[in-house]
Short mmCIF file of C-alpha atoms in Angstrom, two decimals:
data_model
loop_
_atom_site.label_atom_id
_atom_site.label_comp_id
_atom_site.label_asym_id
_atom_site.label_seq_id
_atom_site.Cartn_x
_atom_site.Cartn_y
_atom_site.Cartn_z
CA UNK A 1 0.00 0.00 0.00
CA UNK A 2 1.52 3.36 -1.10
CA UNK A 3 2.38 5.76 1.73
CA UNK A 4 0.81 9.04 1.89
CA UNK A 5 2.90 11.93 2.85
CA UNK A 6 0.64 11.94 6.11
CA UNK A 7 2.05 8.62 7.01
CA UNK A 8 5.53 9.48 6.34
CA UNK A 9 5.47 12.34 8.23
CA UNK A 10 3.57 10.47 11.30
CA UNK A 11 6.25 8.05 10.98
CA UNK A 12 9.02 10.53 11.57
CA UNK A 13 7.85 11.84 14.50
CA UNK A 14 6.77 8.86 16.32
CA UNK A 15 10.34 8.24 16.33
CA UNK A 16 11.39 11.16 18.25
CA UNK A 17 13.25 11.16 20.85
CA UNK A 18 11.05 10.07 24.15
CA UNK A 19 9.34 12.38 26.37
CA UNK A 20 10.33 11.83 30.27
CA UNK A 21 9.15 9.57 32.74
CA UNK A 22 4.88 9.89 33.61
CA UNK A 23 4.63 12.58 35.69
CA UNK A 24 2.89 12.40 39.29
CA UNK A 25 -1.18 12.39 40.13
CA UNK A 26 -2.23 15.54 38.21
CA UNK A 27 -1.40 18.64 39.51
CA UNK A 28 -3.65 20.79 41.54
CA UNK A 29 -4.20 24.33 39.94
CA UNK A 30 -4.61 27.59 41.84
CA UNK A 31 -6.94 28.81 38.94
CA UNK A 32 -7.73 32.26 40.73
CA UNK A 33 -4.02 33.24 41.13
CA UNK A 34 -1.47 33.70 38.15
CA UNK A 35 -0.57 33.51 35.96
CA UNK A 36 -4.62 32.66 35.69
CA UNK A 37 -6.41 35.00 37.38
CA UNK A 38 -9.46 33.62 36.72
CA UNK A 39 -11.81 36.28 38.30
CA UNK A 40 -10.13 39.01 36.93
CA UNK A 41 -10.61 37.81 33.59
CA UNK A 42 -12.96 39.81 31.51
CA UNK A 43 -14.74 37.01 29.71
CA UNK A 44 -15.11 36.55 26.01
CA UNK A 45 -17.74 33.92 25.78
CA UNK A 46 -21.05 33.78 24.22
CA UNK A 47 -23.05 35.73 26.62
CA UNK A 48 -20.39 38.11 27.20
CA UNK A 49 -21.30 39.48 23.90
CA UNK A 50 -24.74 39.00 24.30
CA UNK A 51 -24.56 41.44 27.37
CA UNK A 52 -22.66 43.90 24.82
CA UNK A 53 -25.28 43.58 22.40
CA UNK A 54 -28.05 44.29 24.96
CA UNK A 55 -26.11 47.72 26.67
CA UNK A 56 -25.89 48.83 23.04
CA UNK A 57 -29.90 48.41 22.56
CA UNK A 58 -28.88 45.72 19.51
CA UNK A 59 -30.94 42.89 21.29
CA UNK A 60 -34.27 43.08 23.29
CA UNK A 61 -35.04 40.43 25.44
CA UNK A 62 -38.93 39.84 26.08
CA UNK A 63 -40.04 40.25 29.55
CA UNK A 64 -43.52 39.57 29.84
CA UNK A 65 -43.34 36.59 31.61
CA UNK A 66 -40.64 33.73 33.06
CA UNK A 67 -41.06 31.82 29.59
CA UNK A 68 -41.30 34.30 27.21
CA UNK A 69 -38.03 35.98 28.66
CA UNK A 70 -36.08 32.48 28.22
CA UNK A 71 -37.08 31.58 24.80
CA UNK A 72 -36.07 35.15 23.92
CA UNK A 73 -32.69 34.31 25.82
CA UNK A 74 -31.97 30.74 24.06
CA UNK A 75 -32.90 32.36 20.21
CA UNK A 76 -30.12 35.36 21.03
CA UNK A 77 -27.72 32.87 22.29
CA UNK A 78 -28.41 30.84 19.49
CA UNK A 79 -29.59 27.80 21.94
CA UNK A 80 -32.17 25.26 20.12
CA UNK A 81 -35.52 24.84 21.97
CA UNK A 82 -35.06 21.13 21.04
CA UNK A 83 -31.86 20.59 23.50
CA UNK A 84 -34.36 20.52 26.67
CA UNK A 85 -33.12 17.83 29.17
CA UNK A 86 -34.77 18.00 32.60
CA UNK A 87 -33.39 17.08 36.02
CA UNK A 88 -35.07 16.73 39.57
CA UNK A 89 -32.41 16.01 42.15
CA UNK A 90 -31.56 18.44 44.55
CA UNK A 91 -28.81 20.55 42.71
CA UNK A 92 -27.28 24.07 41.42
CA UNK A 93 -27.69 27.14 43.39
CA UNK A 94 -31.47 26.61 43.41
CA UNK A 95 -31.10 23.24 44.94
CA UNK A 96 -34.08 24.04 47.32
CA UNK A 97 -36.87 24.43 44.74
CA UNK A 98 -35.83 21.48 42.66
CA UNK A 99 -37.16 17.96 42.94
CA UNK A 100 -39.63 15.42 41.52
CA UNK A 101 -42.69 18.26 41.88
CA UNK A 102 -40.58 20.61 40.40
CA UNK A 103 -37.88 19.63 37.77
CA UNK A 104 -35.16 22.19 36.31
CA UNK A 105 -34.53 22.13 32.88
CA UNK A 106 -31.23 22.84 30.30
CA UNK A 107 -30.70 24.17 27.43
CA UNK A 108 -27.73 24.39 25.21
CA UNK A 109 -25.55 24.59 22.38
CA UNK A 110 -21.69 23.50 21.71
CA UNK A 111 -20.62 26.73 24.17
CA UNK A 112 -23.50 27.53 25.84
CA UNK A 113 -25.79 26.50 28.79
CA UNK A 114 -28.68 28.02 30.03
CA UNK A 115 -30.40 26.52 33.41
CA UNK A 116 -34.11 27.37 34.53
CA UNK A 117 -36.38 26.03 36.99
CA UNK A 118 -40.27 27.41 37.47
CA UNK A 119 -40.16 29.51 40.36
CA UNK A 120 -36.40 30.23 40.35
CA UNK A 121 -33.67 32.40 38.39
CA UNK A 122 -32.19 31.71 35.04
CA UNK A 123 -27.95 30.50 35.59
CA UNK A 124 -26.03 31.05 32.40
CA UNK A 125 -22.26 28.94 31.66
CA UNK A 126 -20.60 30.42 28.67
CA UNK A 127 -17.18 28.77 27.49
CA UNK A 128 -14.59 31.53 27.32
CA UNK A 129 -11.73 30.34 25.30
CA UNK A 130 -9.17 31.06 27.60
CA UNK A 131 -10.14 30.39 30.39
CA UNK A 132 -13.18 27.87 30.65
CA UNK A 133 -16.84 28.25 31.70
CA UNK A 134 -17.81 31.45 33.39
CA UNK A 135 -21.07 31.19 35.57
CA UNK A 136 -23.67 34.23 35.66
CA UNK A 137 -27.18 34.43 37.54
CA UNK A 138 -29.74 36.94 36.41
CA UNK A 139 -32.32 38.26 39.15
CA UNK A 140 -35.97 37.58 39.45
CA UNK A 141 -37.72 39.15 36.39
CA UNK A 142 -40.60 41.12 37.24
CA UNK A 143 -43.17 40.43 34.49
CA UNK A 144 -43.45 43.46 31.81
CA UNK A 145 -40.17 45.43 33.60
CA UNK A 146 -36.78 45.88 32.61
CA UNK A 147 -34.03 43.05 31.92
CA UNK A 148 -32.92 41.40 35.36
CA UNK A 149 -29.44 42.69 36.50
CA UNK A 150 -27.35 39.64 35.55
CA UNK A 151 -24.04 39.34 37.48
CA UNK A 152 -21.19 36.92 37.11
CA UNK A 153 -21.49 34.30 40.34
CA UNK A 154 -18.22 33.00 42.22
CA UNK A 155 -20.78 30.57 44.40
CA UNK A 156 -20.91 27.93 41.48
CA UNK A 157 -17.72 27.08 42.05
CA UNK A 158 -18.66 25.36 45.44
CA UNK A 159 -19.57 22.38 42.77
CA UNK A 160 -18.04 23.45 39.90
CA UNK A 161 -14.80 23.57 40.88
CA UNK A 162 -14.26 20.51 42.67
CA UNK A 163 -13.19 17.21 42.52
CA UNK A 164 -15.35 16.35 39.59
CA UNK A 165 -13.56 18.89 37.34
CA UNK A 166 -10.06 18.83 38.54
CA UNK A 167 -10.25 21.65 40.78
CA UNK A 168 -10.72 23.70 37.83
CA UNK A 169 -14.12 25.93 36.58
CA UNK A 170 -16.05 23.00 34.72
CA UNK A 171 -19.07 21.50 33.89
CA UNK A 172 -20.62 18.76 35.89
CA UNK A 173 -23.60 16.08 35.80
CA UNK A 174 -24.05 13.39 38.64
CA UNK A 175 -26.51 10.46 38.63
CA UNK A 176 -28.50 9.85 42.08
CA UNK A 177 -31.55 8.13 42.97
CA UNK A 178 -33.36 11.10 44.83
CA UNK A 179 -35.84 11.40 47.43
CA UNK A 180 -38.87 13.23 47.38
CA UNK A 181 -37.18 16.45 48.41
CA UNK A 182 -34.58 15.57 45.40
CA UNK A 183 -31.91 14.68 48.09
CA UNK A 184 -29.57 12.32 47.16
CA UNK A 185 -30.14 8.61 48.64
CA UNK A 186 -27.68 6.60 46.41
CA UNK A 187 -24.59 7.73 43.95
CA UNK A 188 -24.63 6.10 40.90
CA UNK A 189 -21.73 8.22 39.05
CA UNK A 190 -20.25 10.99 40.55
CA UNK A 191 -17.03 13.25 39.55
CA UNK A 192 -16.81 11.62 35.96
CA UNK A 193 -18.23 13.07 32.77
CA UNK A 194 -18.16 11.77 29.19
CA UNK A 195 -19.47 9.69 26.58
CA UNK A 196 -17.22 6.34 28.55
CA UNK A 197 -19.50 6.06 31.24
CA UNK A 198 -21.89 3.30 30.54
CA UNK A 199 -25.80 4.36 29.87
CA UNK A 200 -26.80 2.00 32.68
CA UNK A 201 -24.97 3.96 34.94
CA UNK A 202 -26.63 7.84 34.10
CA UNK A 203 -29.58 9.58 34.28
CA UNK A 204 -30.44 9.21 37.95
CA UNK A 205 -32.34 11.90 39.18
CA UNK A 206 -33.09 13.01 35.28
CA UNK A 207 -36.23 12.64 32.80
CA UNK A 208 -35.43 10.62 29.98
CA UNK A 209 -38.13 10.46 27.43
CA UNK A 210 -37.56 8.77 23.23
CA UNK A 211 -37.02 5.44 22.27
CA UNK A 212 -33.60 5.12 23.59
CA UNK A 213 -33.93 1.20 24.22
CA UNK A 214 -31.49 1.45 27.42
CA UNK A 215 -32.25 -1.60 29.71
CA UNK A 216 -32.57 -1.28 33.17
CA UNK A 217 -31.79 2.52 32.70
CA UNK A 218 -32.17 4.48 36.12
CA UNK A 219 -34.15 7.73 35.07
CA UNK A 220 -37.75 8.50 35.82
CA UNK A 221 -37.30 7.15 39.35
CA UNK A 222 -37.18 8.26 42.89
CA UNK A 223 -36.40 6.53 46.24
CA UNK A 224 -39.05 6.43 49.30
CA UNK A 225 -36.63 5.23 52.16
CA UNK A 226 -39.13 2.41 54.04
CA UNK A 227 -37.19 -0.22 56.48
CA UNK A 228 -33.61 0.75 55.28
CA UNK A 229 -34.36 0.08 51.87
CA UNK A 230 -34.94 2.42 49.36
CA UNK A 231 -38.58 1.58 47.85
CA UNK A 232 -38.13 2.49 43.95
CA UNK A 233 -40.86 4.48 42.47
CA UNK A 234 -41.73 5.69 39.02
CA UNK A 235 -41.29 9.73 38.23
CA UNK A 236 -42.44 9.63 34.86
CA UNK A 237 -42.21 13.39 33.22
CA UNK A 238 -45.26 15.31 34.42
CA UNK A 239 -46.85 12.23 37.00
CA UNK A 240 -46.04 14.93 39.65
CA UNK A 241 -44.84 18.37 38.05
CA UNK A 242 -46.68 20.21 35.85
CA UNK A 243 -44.94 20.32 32.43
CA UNK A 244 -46.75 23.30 31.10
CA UNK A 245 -44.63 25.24 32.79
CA UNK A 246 -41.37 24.36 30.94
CA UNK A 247 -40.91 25.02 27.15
CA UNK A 248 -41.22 21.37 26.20
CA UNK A 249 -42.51 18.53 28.23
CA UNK A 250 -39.86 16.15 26.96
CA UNK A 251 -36.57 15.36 27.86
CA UNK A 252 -35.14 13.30 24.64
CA UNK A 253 -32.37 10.92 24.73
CA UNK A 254 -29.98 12.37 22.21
CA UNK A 255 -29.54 15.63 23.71
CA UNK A 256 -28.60 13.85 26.83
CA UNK A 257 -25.97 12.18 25.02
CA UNK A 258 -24.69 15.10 23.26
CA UNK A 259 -24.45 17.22 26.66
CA UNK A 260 -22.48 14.22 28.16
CA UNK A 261 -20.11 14.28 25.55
CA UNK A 262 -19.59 17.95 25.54
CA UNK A 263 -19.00 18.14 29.09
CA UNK A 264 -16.19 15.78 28.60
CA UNK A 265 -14.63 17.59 26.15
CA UNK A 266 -14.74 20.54 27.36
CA UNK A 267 -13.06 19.67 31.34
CA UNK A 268 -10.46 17.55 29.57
CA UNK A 269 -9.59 20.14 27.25
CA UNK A 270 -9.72 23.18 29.83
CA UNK A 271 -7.52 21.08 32.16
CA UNK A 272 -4.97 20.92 29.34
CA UNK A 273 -5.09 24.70 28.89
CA UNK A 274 -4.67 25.69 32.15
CA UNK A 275 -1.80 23.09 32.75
CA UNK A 276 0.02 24.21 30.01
CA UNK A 277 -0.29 27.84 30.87
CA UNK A 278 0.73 26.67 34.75
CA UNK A 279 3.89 25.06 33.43
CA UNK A 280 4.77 28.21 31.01
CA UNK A 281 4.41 30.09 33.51
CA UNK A 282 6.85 28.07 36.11
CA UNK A 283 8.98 27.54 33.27
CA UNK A 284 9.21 31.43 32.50
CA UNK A 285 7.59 30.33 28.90
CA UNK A 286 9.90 27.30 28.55
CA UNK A 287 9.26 23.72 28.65
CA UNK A 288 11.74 21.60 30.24
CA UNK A 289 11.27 17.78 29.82
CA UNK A 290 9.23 16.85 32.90
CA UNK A 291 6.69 19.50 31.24
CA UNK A 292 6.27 18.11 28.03
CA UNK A 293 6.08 14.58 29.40
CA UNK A 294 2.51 16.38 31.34
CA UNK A 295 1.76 18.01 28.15
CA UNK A 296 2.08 14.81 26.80
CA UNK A 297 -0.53 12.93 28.92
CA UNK A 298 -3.00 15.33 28.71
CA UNK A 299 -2.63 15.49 24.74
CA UNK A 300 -2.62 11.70 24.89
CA UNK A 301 -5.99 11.92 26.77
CA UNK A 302 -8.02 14.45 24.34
CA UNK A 303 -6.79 12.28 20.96
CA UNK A 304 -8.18 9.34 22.71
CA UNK A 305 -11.47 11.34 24.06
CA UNK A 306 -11.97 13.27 20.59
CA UNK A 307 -11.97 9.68 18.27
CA UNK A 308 -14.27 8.14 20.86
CA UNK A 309 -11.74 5.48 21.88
CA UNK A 310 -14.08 4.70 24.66
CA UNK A 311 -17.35 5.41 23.71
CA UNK A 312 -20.27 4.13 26.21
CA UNK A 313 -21.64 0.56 24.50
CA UNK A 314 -24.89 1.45 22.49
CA UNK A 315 -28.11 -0.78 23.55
CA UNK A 316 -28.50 -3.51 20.70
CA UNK A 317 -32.01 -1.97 18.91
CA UNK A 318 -29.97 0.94 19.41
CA UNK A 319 -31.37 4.39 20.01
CA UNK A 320 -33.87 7.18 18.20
CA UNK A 321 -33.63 11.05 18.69
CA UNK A 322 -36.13 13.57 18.52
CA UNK A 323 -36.24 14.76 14.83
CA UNK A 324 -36.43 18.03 16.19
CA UNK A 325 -33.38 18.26 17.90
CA UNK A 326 -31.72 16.32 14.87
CA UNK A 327 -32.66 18.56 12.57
CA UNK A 328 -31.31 21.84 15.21
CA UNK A 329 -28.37 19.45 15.72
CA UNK A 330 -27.77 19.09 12.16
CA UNK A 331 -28.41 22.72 11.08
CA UNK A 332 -24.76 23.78 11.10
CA UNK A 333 -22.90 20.78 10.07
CA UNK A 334 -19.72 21.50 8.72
CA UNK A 335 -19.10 19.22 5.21
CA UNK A 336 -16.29 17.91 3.18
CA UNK A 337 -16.30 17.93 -0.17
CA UNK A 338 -18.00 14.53 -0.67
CA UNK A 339 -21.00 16.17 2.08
CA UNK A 340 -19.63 14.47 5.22
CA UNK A 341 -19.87 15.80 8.64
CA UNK A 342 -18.68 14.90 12.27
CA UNK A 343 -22.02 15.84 12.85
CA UNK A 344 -23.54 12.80 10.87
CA UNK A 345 -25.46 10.52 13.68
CA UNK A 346 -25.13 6.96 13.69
CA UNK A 347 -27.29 5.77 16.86
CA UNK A 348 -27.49 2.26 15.64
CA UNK A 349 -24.22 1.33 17.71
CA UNK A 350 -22.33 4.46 18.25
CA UNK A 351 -23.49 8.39 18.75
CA UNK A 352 -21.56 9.24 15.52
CA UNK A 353 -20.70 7.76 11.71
CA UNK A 354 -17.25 9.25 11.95
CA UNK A 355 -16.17 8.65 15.43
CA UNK A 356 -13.91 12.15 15.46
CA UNK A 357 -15.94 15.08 18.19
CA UNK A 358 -17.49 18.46 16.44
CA UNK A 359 -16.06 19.96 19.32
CA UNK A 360 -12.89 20.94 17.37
CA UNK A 361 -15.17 23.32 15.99
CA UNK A 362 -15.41 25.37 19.01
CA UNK A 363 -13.66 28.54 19.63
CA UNK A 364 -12.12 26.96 22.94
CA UNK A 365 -9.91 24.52 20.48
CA UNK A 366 -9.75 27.22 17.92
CA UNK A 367 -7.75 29.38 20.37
CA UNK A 368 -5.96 26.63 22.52
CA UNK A 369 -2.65 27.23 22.83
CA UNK A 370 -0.56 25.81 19.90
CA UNK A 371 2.10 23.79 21.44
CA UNK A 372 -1.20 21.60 22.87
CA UNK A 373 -3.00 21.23 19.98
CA UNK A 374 0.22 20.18 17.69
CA UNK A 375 0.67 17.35 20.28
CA UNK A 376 -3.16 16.17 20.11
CA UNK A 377 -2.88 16.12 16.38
CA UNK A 378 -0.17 14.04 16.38
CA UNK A 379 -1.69 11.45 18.47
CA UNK A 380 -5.23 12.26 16.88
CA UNK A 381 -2.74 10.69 13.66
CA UNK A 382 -2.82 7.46 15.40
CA UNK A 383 -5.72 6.53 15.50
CA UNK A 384 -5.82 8.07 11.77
CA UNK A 385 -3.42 6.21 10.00
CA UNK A 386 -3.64 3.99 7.29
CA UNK A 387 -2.25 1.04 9.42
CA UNK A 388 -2.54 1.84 13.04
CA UNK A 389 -1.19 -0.46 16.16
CA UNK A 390 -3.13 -2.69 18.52
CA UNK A 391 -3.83 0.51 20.78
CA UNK A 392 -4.80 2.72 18.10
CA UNK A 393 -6.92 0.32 15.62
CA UNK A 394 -10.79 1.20 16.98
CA UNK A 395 -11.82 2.94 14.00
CA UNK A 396 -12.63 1.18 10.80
CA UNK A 397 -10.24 1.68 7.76
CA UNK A 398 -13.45 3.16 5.70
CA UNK A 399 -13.63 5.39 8.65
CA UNK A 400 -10.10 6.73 8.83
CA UNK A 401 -10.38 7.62 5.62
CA UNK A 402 -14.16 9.49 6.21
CA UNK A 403 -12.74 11.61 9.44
CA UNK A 404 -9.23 12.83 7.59
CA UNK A 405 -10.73 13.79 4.77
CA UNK A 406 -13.34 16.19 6.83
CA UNK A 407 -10.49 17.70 8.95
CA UNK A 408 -8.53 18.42 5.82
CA UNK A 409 -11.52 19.73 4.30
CA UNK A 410 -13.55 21.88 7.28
CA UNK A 411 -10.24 22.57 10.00
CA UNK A 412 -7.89 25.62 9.18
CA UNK A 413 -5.38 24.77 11.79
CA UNK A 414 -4.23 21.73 11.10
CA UNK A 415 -0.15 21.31 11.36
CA UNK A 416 1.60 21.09 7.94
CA UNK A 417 2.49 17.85 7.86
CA UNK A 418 -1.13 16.69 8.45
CA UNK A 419 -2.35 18.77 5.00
#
């Protein structure tokens, strides 16, 4: 088989010389100190602008009532009605109006995430590129006034910035089997994200609605503590909340899966940004070889993450999304020249045709720092190549072939010996 120039190239630089020993349990990061300063940032995300847009009378946000003032929010922000997934255990800032009676529900796009429960205050996470999600909180609205002040919160990070994300501003899910007060009885996954963790093993304390086909799946429930056991009992959406109240009374599958996956990317990928910025800064913008052996782990961890290397088994009949969301999902799909995507949905056995995440597409990886992404490229090569090793050979060779020739076609940063 001939040898493309991309192989040649890979070749030559797997043969470099070796990066130093693993380095020690990941490091801790003071992200509010330098050379971080996380609160003194002045964020860049999504919203950010939005709140620009808004001072400078360019948007108008409809305040009549609670849910004409968030579907106003999600079409500036760009956020698909159709991305609704609905949680009832205890949790967020508004953890004492939320529960089985009275579920919160998200919304979201690739950057964004909006969070609203009746009764309560609208939270906002916005990816900055530089330096992760930034939390706000707008006030009550008073029906027919003015915008709600909206001010950037530092309390998130009580959950946000703990174990479950590094230490580091991040996005977070658990899965609980809840009370009746949405307390948390048992833990069923806790301080993990991503698309690895098995499907058996999420959605406690969440709605799940669609034919998703997952067996012995643990949404929809609650727990009624009787004996010292924990008496299971059905939540179905809207047996005890009135759904009228949200935008949609569903709570599909495939945006579920799609927020899961995000959320990976985005902690692994914010951990490698700030550890690469720690170590520049220690190494007064050099990197010795302890340094680059880190770099090289966390690199090693987002090629493996962004081709799916892991990916949660599918249930056999395999799952169907909501063909609105699909269609939202679908909307901005960037193509090759043949018309593939990274966006193109399997959900007969995997979440995507070409196992490579649409996440690269954010501006997060856009403006990562260069020295990380040139190191997950090369290991994103890998699993790429025309023959690949033991530990690299998940994809199929029809595959390979799909995914390289959408980067080459729809990514403006790859390194030169890639193109």
């Amino acid at each position: 088989m001939m040898r493309s120039r991309f192989l040649t190239i890979l070749i030559f630089l797997s043969i470099s010389p070796a990066w130093a020993a693993e380095t020690k349990e990941p490091r801790v990061i003071e992200f509010k100190n330098p050379p971080h300063s996380y609160l003194e940032w002045k964020p860049k995300d999504r919203f950010a602008e939005l709140q620009e847009k808004a001072q400078k009378g360019e948007v108008k946000l409809d305040t009549t009532n609670d849910k004409a003032f968030l579907t106003s929010l999600l079409a500036a922000l760009n956020i698909p009605i159709s991305s609704q997934i609905m949680v009832f255990s205890a949790s967020s800032l508004q953890s004492e109006i939320i529960n089985p009676r009275n579920p919160r529900a998200l919304y979201f796009n690739e950057d964004t995430y909006i969070g609203w429960v009746p009764g309560g205050l609208v939270e906002i996470i916005a990816a900055d590129p530089e330096m992760g999600p930034m939390f706000y909180v707008f006030d009550r609205l008073r029906p027919g006034g003015p915008v709600p002040n909206v001010t950037r919160s530092t309390k998130c990070m009580n959950c946000h910035a703990g174990n479950a994300t590094r230490r580091l501003p991040g996005l977070i899910a658990e899965s609980l089997l809840v009370s009746r007060a949405g307390s948390s009885l048992e833990t069923y996954r806790r301080d993990v994200q991503g698309h690895q963790i098995p499907l058996e093993d999420r959605f406690g304390g969440w709605h799940l609605t669609g034919q998703h086909n997952i067996t012995n799946n643990k949404a929809n429930v609650m727990g009624i503590p009787n004996n010292g056991k924990n008496q299971i009992t059905p939540v179905n959406p809207g047996q005890f909340s009135d759904l009228s109240l949200h935008l949609l009374p569903t709570s599909d599958i495939l945006p579920n899966l799609t927020n899961e996956h995000q959320m990976g990317f985005e902690n692994r990928l914010v951990y490698a940004i700030y550890t690469l910025r720690q170590l520049k800064s220690e190494g007064k913008g050099m990197l010795g070889a302890a340094a680059k052996a880190e770099i090289e782990e966390r690199a090693q961890e987002l090629a493996r993450y962004i081709t799916f290397a892991d990916e949660a088994k599918f249930p056999a009949k395999g799952i169907v999304g909501d063909p609105a969301y699909v269609q939202d999902f679908l909307r901005d799909r960037k193509v090759s020249k043949t018309g593939l995507s990274l966006k193109d949905l399997d959900l007969k056995t995997r979440m995507f045709k070409h196992r490579c995440s649409y996440m690269l597409y954010t501006d997060t990886w856009k403006e990562a720092p260069k020295e990380l992404k040139e190191r997950v490229y090369y290991h994103m090569a890998l699993y790429l190549r025309e023959q690949p090793d033991a530990q690299h050979a998940h994809l199929a060779p029809g595959e390979r072939v799909a995914i390289r020739s959408i980067l080459k076609d729809t990514m403006t940063d790859l390194p030169s010996w890639w193109r």
